[in-house]
PDB file of C-alpha atoms in Angstrom:
ATOM      1  CA  MET A   1     130.508 116.287  90.696  1.00  0.00           C
ATOM      2  CA  GLN A   2     131.202 115.877  94.190  1.00  0.00           C
ATOM      3  CA  GLN A   3     131.081 119.606  94.422  1.00  0.00           C
ATOM      4  CA  ALA A   4     127.694 119.745  92.372  1.00  0.00           C
ATOM      5  CA  LEU A   5     126.121 116.849  94.564  1.00  0.00           C
ATOM      6  CA  ALA A   6     127.453 118.341  97.799  1.00  0.00           C
ATOM      7  CA  ALA A   7     125.805 122.045  96.826  1.00  0.00           C
ATOM      8  CA  ALA A   8     122.829 120.490  95.801  1.00  0.00           C
ATOM      9  CA  THR A   9     122.268 118.569  98.646  1.00  0.00           C
ATOM     10  CA  ALA A  10     122.926 121.884 100.813  1.00  0.00           C
ATOM     11  CA  ILE A  11     119.847 123.609  99.555  1.00  0.00           C
ATOM     12  CA  GLN A  12     117.105 124.349 101.871  1.00  0.00           C
ATOM     13  CA  ASP A  13     114.374 124.562  99.869  1.00  0.00           C
ATOM     14  CA  GLU A  14     113.134 121.138  98.980  1.00  0.00           C
ATOM     15  CA  TYR A  15     111.424 121.651  95.629  1.00  0.00           C
ATOM     16  CA  SER A  16     114.542 123.177  94.245  1.00  0.00           C
ATOM     17  CA  ARG A  17     116.643 120.215  95.994  1.00  0.00           C
ATOM     18  CA  ALA A  18     115.121 117.987  94.498  1.00  0.00           C
ATOM     19  CA  ASN A  19     115.154 119.295  90.861  1.00  0.00           C
ATOM     20  CA  ALA A  20     118.950 119.968  91.466  1.00  0.00           C
ATOM     21  CA  LEU A  21     119.325 116.373  92.327  1.00  0.00           C
ATOM     22  CA  SER A  22     117.209 115.328  89.591  1.00  0.00           C
ATOM     23  CA  ALA A  23     119.058 117.132  86.783  1.00  0.00           C
ATOM     24  CA  LEU A  24     122.706 115.678  88.316  1.00  0.00           C
ATOM     25  CA  ALA A  25     121.256 112.269  88.497  1.00  0.00           C
ATOM     26  CA  ASP A  26     122.099 111.170  85.175  1.00  0.00           C
ATOM     27  CA  LYS A  27     125.561 112.703  85.097  1.00  0.00           C
ATOM     28  CA  LEU A  28     126.540 111.387  88.240  1.00  0.00           C
ATOM     29  CA  PRO A  29     129.447 108.357  88.954  1.00  0.00           C
ATOM     30  CA  PRO A  30     128.605 105.218  90.849  1.00  0.00           C
ATOM     31  CA  GLU A  31     130.546 106.222  93.868  1.00  0.00           C
ATOM     32  CA  LEU A  32     127.991 109.439  94.298  1.00  0.00           C
ATOM     33  CA  LEU A  33     124.635 107.564  93.623  1.00  0.00           C
ATOM     34  CA  GLN A  34     124.718 106.459  97.657  1.00  0.00           C
ATOM     35  CA  GLN A  35     124.955 109.790  98.905  1.00  0.00           C
ATOM     36  CA  ALA A  36     122.643 111.053  96.088  1.00  0.00           C
ATOM     37  CA  LEU A  37     119.837 108.468  96.995  1.00  0.00           C
ATOM     38  CA  ALA A  38     120.865 109.329 100.845  1.00  0.00           C
ATOM     39  CA  ALA A  39     120.261 112.763  99.413  1.00  0.00           C
ATOM     40  CA  ALA A  40     116.737 112.181  98.298  1.00  0.00           C
ATOM     41  CA  THR A  41     115.401 109.813 100.734  1.00  0.00           C
ATOM     42  CA  ALA A  42     115.891 113.053 103.307  1.00  0.00           C
ATOM     43  CA  ILE A  43     113.487 115.385 101.592  1.00  0.00           C
ATOM     44  CA  GLN A  44     110.538 115.658 103.872  1.00  0.00           C
ATOM     45  CA  SER A  45     107.958 116.322 101.306  1.00  0.00           C
ATOM     46  CA  GLU A  46     106.686 113.342  99.667  1.00  0.00           C
ATOM     47  CA  ARG A  47     106.073 114.749  96.463  1.00  0.00           C
ATOM     48  CA  TYR A  48     109.819 116.257  96.380  1.00  0.00           C
ATOM     49  CA  ARG A  49     111.083 113.163  97.261  1.00  0.00           C
ATOM     50  CA  ALA A  50     109.399 111.099  94.600  1.00  0.00           C
ATOM     51  CA  ASN A  51     110.218 113.499  92.030  1.00  0.00           C
ATOM     52  CA  ALA A  52     114.304 113.140  93.256  1.00  0.00           C
ATOM     53  CA  LEU A  53     114.077 108.964  93.457  1.00  0.00           C
ATOM     54  CA  SER A  54     112.026 109.027  90.020  1.00  0.00           C
ATOM     55  CA  ALA A  55     115.522 110.756  88.391  1.00  0.00           C
ATOM     56  CA  LEU A  56     117.682 108.290  90.561  1.00  0.00           C
ATOM     57  CA  ALA A  57     115.993 105.120  89.477  1.00  0.00           C
ATOM     58  CA  ASP A  58     117.655 104.512  86.152  1.00  0.00           C
ATOM     59  CA  LYS A  59     121.143 104.974  87.294  1.00  0.00           C
ATOM     60  CA  LEU A  60     121.132 103.344  90.589  1.00  0.00           C
ATOM     61  CA  PRO A  61     123.276 100.084  90.765  1.00  0.00           C
ATOM     62  CA  SER A  62     121.574  96.620  92.212  1.00  0.00           C
ATOM     63  CA  GLU A  63     122.833  97.077  95.362  1.00  0.00           C
ATOM     64  CA  LEU A  64     121.253 100.456  96.197  1.00  0.00           C
ATOM     65  CA  LEU A  65     117.519  99.034  94.646  1.00  0.00           C
ATOM     66  CA  GLN A  66     115.996  97.609  98.181  1.00  0.00           C
ATOM     67  CA  GLN A  67     116.578 101.017  99.893  1.00  0.00           C
ATOM     68  CA  ALA A  68     114.898 102.791  97.108  1.00  0.00           C
ATOM     69  CA  LEU A  69     111.948 100.505  96.983  1.00  0.00           C
ATOM     70  CA  ALA A  70     111.959 101.096 100.993  1.00  0.00           C
ATOM     71  CA  ALA A  71     112.112 104.589 100.421  1.00  0.00           C
ATOM     72  CA  ALA A  72     109.105 104.360  97.523  1.00  0.00           C
ATOM     73  CA  THR A  73     107.112 102.667  99.363  1.00  0.00           C
ATOM     74  CA  ALA A  74     107.535 104.211 102.769  1.00  0.00           C
ATOM     75  CA  ILE A  75     105.575 107.225 100.837  1.00  0.00           C
ATOM     76  CA  GLN A  76     102.806 108.053 102.122  1.00  0.00           C
ATOM     77  CA  ASP A  77     100.948 109.900  99.075  1.00  0.00           C
ATOM     78  CA  GLU A  78      99.327 107.732  96.908  1.00  0.00           C
ATOM     79  CA  TYR A  79     100.501 109.774  93.553  1.00  0.00           C
ATOM     80  CA  SER A  80     103.961 110.294  94.675  1.00  0.00           C
ATOM     81  CA  ARG A  81     104.109 106.465  95.876  1.00  0.00           C
ATOM     82  CA  ALA A  82     102.755 105.279  92.870  1.00  0.00           C
ATOM     83  CA  ASN A  83     105.498 107.691  90.666  1.00  0.00           C
ATOM     84  CA  ALA A  84     108.022 106.237  92.255  1.00  0.00           C
ATOM     85  CA  LEU A  85     107.321 102.584  92.299  1.00  0.00           C
ATOM     86  CA  SER A  86     106.222 103.640  88.550  1.00  0.00           C
ATOM     87  CA  ALA A  87     109.877 104.694  88.015  1.00  0.00           C
ATOM     88  CA  LEU A  88     111.457 101.616  90.280  1.00  0.00           C
ATOM     89  CA  ALA A  89     109.997  98.979  88.218  1.00  0.00           C
ATOM     90  CA  ASP A  90     111.861  98.597  85.654  1.00  0.00           C
ATOM     91  CA  LYS A  91     115.265  98.358  87.563  1.00  0.00           C
ATOM     92  CA  LEU A  92     114.374  95.706  90.426  1.00  0.00           C
ATOM     93  CA  PRO A  93     115.433  92.702  90.361  1.00  0.00           C
ATOM     94  CA  PRO A  94     113.258  89.776  90.880  1.00  0.00           C
ATOM     95  CA  GLU A  95     113.496  89.729  94.462  1.00  0.00           C
ATOM     96  CA  LEU A  96     112.422  92.611  95.238  1.00  0.00           C
ATOM     97  CA  LEU A  97     109.499  92.222  93.263  1.00  0.00           C
ATOM     98  CA  GLN A  98     106.964  90.681  95.645  1.00  0.00           C
ATOM     99  CA  GLN A  99     107.443  94.139  97.327  1.00  0.00           C
ATOM    100  CA  ALA A 100     107.147  96.248  95.140  1.00  0.00           C
ATOM    101  CA  LEU A 101     103.882  94.235  93.858  1.00  0.00           C
ATOM    102  CA  ALA A 102     102.397  94.639  97.598  1.00  0.00           C
ATOM    103  CA  ALA A 103     102.937  98.316  98.129  1.00  0.00           C
ATOM    104  CA  ALA A 104     101.507  98.904  94.357  1.00  0.00           C
ATOM    105  CA  THR A 105      98.534  96.937  95.205  1.00  0.00           C
ATOM    106  CA  ALA A 106      98.486  98.951  99.480  1.00  0.00           C
ATOM    107  CA  ILE A 107      97.680 101.799  97.329  1.00  0.00           C
ATOM    108  CA  GLN A 108      94.126 102.922  97.742  1.00  0.00           C
ATOM    109  CA  SER A 109      93.486 105.261  94.998  1.00  0.00           C
ATOM    110  CA  GLU A 110      91.964 102.980  91.975  1.00  0.00           C
ATOM    111  CA  ARG A 111      93.651 104.726  89.477  1.00  0.00           C
ATOM    112  CA  TYR A 112      96.911 104.964  90.980  1.00  0.00           C
ATOM    113  CA  ARG A 113      96.719 101.284  91.898  1.00  0.00           C
ATOM    114  CA  ALA A 114      96.680 100.427  87.928  1.00  0.00           C
ATOM    115  CA  ASN A 115      98.963 103.080  87.248  1.00  0.00           C
ATOM    116  CA  ALA A 116     101.773 101.286  89.268  1.00  0.00           C
ATOM    117  CA  LEU A 117     100.282  97.773  88.665  1.00  0.00           C
ATOM    118  CA  SER A 118     100.517  98.623  84.992  1.00  0.00           C
ATOM    119  CA  ALA A 119     104.252  99.738  85.260  1.00  0.00           C
ATOM    120  CA  LEU A 120     105.333  96.798  86.665  1.00  0.00           C
ATOM    121  CA  ALA A 121     103.278  94.218  84.603  1.00  0.00           C
ATOM    122  CA  ASP A 122     106.528  93.507  82.640  1.00  0.00           C
ATOM    123  CA  LYS A 123     108.647  92.670  84.760  1.00  0.00           C
ATOM    124  CA  LEU A 124     106.313  90.350  87.042  1.00  0.00           C
ATOM    125  CA  PRO A 125     107.155  86.523  86.602  1.00  0.00           C
ATOM    126  CA  SER A 126     104.464  84.101  86.501  1.00  0.00           C
ATOM    127  CA  GLU A 127     104.279  83.212  90.018  1.00  0.00           C
ATOM    128  CA  LEU A 128     103.352  86.757  90.653  1.00  0.00           C
ATOM    129  CA  LEU A 129     100.888  87.308  87.721  1.00  0.00           C
ATOM    130  CA  GLN A 130      97.680  85.905  89.399  1.00  0.00           C
ATOM    131  CA  GLN A 131      98.330  88.020  92.502  1.00  0.00           C
ATOM    132  CA  ALA A 132      98.636  91.281  90.330  1.00  0.00           C
ATOM    133  CA  LEU A 133      95.441  90.270  88.012  1.00  0.00           C
ATOM    134  CA  ALA A 134      93.320  89.828  91.509  1.00  0.00           C
ATOM    135  CA  ALA A 135      94.596  93.287  92.083  1.00  0.00           C
ATOM    136  CA  ALA A 136      93.328  94.797  88.312  1.00  0.00           C
ATOM    137  CA  THR A 137      90.372  92.679  88.619  1.00  0.00           C
ATOM    138  CA  ALA A 138      89.362  94.210  92.187  1.00  0.00           C
ATOM    139  CA  ILE A 139      89.977  97.862  89.981  1.00  0.00           C
ATOM    140  CA  GLN A 140      86.161  99.374  90.472  1.00  0.00           C
ATOM    141  CA  ASP A 141      86.572 102.043  87.982  1.00  0.00           C
ATOM    142  CA  GLU A 142      86.325 100.656  84.116  1.00  0.00           C
ATOM    143  CA  TYR A 143      89.412 102.819  82.442  1.00  0.00           C
ATOM    144  CA  SER A 144      91.496 101.854  85.614  1.00  0.00           C
ATOM    145  CA  ARG A 145      90.984  98.760  85.472  1.00  0.00           C
ATOM    146  CA  ALA A 146      91.335  98.394  81.853  1.00  0.00           C
ATOM    147  CA  ASN A 147      94.603 100.124  81.824  1.00  0.00           C
ATOM    148  CA  ALA A 148      95.849  97.677  84.636  1.00  0.00           C
ATOM    149  CA  LEU A 149      94.772  94.497  82.585  1.00  0.00           C
ATOM    150  CA  SER A 150      96.300  95.846  79.123  1.00  0.00           C
ATOM    151  CA  ALA A 151      99.593  96.021  81.116  1.00  0.00           C
ATOM    152  CA  LEU A 152      98.854  92.450  82.134  1.00  0.00           C
ATOM    153  CA  ALA A 153      97.683  91.473  78.949  1.00  0.00           C
ATOM    154  CA  ASP A 154     101.052  90.023  77.186  1.00  0.00           C
ATOM    155  CA  LYS A 155     102.026  88.482  80.154  1.00  0.00           C
ATOM    156  CA  LEU A 156      99.224  86.108  81.209  1.00  0.00           C
ATOM    157  CA  PRO A 157      99.033  82.175  79.667  1.00  0.00           C
TER     158      PRO A 157
END
């Protein structure tokens, strides 16, 4: 797998490199995940970087999740940032949820903000629910607000 990862990392075309990294993600042994994450975060195209991060999300051990979250929150394109945050949401430990929620609420696009909030909803501890609820109720677009509120509903007291 080391050879396959090295070959994927050497691909110059970022679309193709992201696709190769994504295809390898489920097969990579734990000792290569740091290298794969580094290769994903080195992709300049935010869309392709988000795709590669999303593919790696389920495989990453807890010690790499802070780095992956930092890479996701650094993405400026809101669609791509929301997708990367959504992919990471289920894996994040409690100590990273505040940072993820802050990144989600900072998304200006109401649709993408609602998507990110919805992905985080099941993981949020009670102390963050009020902040998430405030972010959801501040969404003006009714469809997006309904999606975010629906995701949060089960967690509300």
